[in-house]
Coordinates of C-alpha atoms in Angstrom, one line a residue:
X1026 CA -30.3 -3.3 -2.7
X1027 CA -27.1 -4.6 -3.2
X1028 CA -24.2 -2.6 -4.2
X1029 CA -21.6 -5.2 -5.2
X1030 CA -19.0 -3.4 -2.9
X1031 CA -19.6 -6.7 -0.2
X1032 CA -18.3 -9.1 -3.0
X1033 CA -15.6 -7.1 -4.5
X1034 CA -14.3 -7.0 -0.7
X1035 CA -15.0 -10.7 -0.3
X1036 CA -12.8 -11.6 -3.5
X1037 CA -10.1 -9.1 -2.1
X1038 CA -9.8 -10.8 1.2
X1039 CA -9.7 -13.9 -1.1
X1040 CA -6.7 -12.8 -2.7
X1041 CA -5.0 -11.1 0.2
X1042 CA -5.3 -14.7 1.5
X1043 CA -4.0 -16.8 -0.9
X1044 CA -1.0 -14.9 -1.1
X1045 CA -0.4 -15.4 2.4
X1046 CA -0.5 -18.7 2.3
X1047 CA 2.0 -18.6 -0.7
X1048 CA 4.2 -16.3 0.8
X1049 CA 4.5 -18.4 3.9
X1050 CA 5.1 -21.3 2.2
X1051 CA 7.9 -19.1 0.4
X1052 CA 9.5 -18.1 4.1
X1053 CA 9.3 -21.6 5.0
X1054 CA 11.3 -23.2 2.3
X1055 CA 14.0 -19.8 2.8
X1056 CA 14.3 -21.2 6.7
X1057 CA 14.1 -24.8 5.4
X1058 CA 10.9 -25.7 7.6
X1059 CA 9.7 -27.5 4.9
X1060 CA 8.4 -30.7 3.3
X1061 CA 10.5 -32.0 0.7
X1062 CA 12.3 -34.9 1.0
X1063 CA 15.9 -33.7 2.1
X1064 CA 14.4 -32.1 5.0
X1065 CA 11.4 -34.7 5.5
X1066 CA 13.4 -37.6 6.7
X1067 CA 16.3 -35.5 8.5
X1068 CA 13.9 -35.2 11.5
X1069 CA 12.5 -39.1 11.5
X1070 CA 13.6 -40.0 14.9
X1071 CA 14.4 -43.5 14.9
X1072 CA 13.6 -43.5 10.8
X1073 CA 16.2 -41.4 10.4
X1074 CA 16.8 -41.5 6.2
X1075 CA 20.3 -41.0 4.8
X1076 CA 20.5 -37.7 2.9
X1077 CA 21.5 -40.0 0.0
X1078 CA 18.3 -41.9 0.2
X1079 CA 15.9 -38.6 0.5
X1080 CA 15.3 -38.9 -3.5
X1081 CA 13.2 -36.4 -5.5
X1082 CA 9.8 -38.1 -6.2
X1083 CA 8.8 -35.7 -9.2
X1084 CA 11.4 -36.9 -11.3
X1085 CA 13.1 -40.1 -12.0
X1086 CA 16.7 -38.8 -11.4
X1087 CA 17.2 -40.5 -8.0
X1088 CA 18.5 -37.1 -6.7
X1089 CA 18.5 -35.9 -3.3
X1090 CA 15.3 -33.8 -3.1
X1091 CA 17.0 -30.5 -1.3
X1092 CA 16.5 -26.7 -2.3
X1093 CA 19.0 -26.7 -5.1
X1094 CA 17.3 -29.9 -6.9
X1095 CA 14.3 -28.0 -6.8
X1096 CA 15.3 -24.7 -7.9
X1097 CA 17.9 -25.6 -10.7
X1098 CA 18.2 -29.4 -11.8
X1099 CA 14.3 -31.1 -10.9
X1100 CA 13.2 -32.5 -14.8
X1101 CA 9.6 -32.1 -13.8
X1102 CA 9.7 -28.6 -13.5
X1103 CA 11.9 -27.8 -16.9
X1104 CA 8.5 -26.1 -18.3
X1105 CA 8.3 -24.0 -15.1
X1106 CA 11.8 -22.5 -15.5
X1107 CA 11.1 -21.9 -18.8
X1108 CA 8.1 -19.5 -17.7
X1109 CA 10.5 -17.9 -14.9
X1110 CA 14.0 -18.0 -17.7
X1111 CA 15.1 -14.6 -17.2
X1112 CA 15.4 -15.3 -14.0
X1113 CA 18.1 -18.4 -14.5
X1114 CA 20.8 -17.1 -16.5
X1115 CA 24.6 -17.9 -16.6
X1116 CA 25.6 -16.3 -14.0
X1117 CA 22.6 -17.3 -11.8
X1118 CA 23.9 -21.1 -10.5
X1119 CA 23.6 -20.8 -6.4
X1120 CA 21.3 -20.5 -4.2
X1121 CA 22.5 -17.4 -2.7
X1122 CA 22.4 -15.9 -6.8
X1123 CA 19.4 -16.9 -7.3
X1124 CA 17.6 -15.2 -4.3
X1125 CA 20.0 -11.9 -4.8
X1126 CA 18.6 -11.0 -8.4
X1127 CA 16.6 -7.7 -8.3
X1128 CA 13.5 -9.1 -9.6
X1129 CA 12.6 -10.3 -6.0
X1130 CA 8.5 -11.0 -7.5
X1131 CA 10.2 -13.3 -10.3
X1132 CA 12.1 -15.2 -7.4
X1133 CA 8.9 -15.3 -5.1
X1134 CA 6.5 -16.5 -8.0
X1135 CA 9.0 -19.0 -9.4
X1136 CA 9.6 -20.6 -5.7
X1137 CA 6.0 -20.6 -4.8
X1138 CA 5.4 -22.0 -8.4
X1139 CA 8.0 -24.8 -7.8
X1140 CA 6.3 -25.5 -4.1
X1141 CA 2.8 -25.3 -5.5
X1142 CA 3.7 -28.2 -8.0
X1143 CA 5.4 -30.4 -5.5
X1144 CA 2.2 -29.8 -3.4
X1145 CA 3.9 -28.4 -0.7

């Protein structure tokens, strides 16, 4: 006889892991170790790609594709913002602002968010 205590563990570990993976992929784009275009074709080698030429591919503003794009300007993810706008007020227009405000979930969840619909 079964007590259901296995599965509710099983959907905890679940959990725990997902946010894990989210949260790395959180640190990863704070250290800039991650995939999207600005920082994709710095370390080409010999296909080096001009920063200029490093576009967003979500949107069609030909852009450079870089943290700040992302966070504050990337059309694609106007409806994302919206769901996170307390969190982008006037006085919330840098990077460093942006990662300073107390609500340090809002930031977490709005970056992961952002990184989850770029598929990174």
């Amino acid at each position: 006889m079964s007590s259901g205590l296995g599965h509710t563990a099983f959907i905890g570990v679940i959990v725990i892991c997902l946010f894990l993976v989210r949260m790395q992929c959180f640190l990863q784009f704070r250290l800039g170790c991650h995939s999207l275009p600005i920082a994709a074709g710095r370390f080409a080698g010999a296909a080096h790609v001009p920063r200029a030429h490093r576009v967003c591919l979500a949107c069609n503003k030909g852009a450079v594709g870089d943290e700040m794009h992302l966070i504050f300007e990337c059309t694609a993810l106007a409806s994302l913002r919206s769901r996170h706008a307390s969190l982008f007020t006037g006085s919330t227009d840098t990077m460093r602002s942006f990662f300073a405000q107390p609500d340090h979930m809002g930031v977490f969840h709005c970056v992961a968010n952002c990184l989850d619909f770029m598929m990174i």
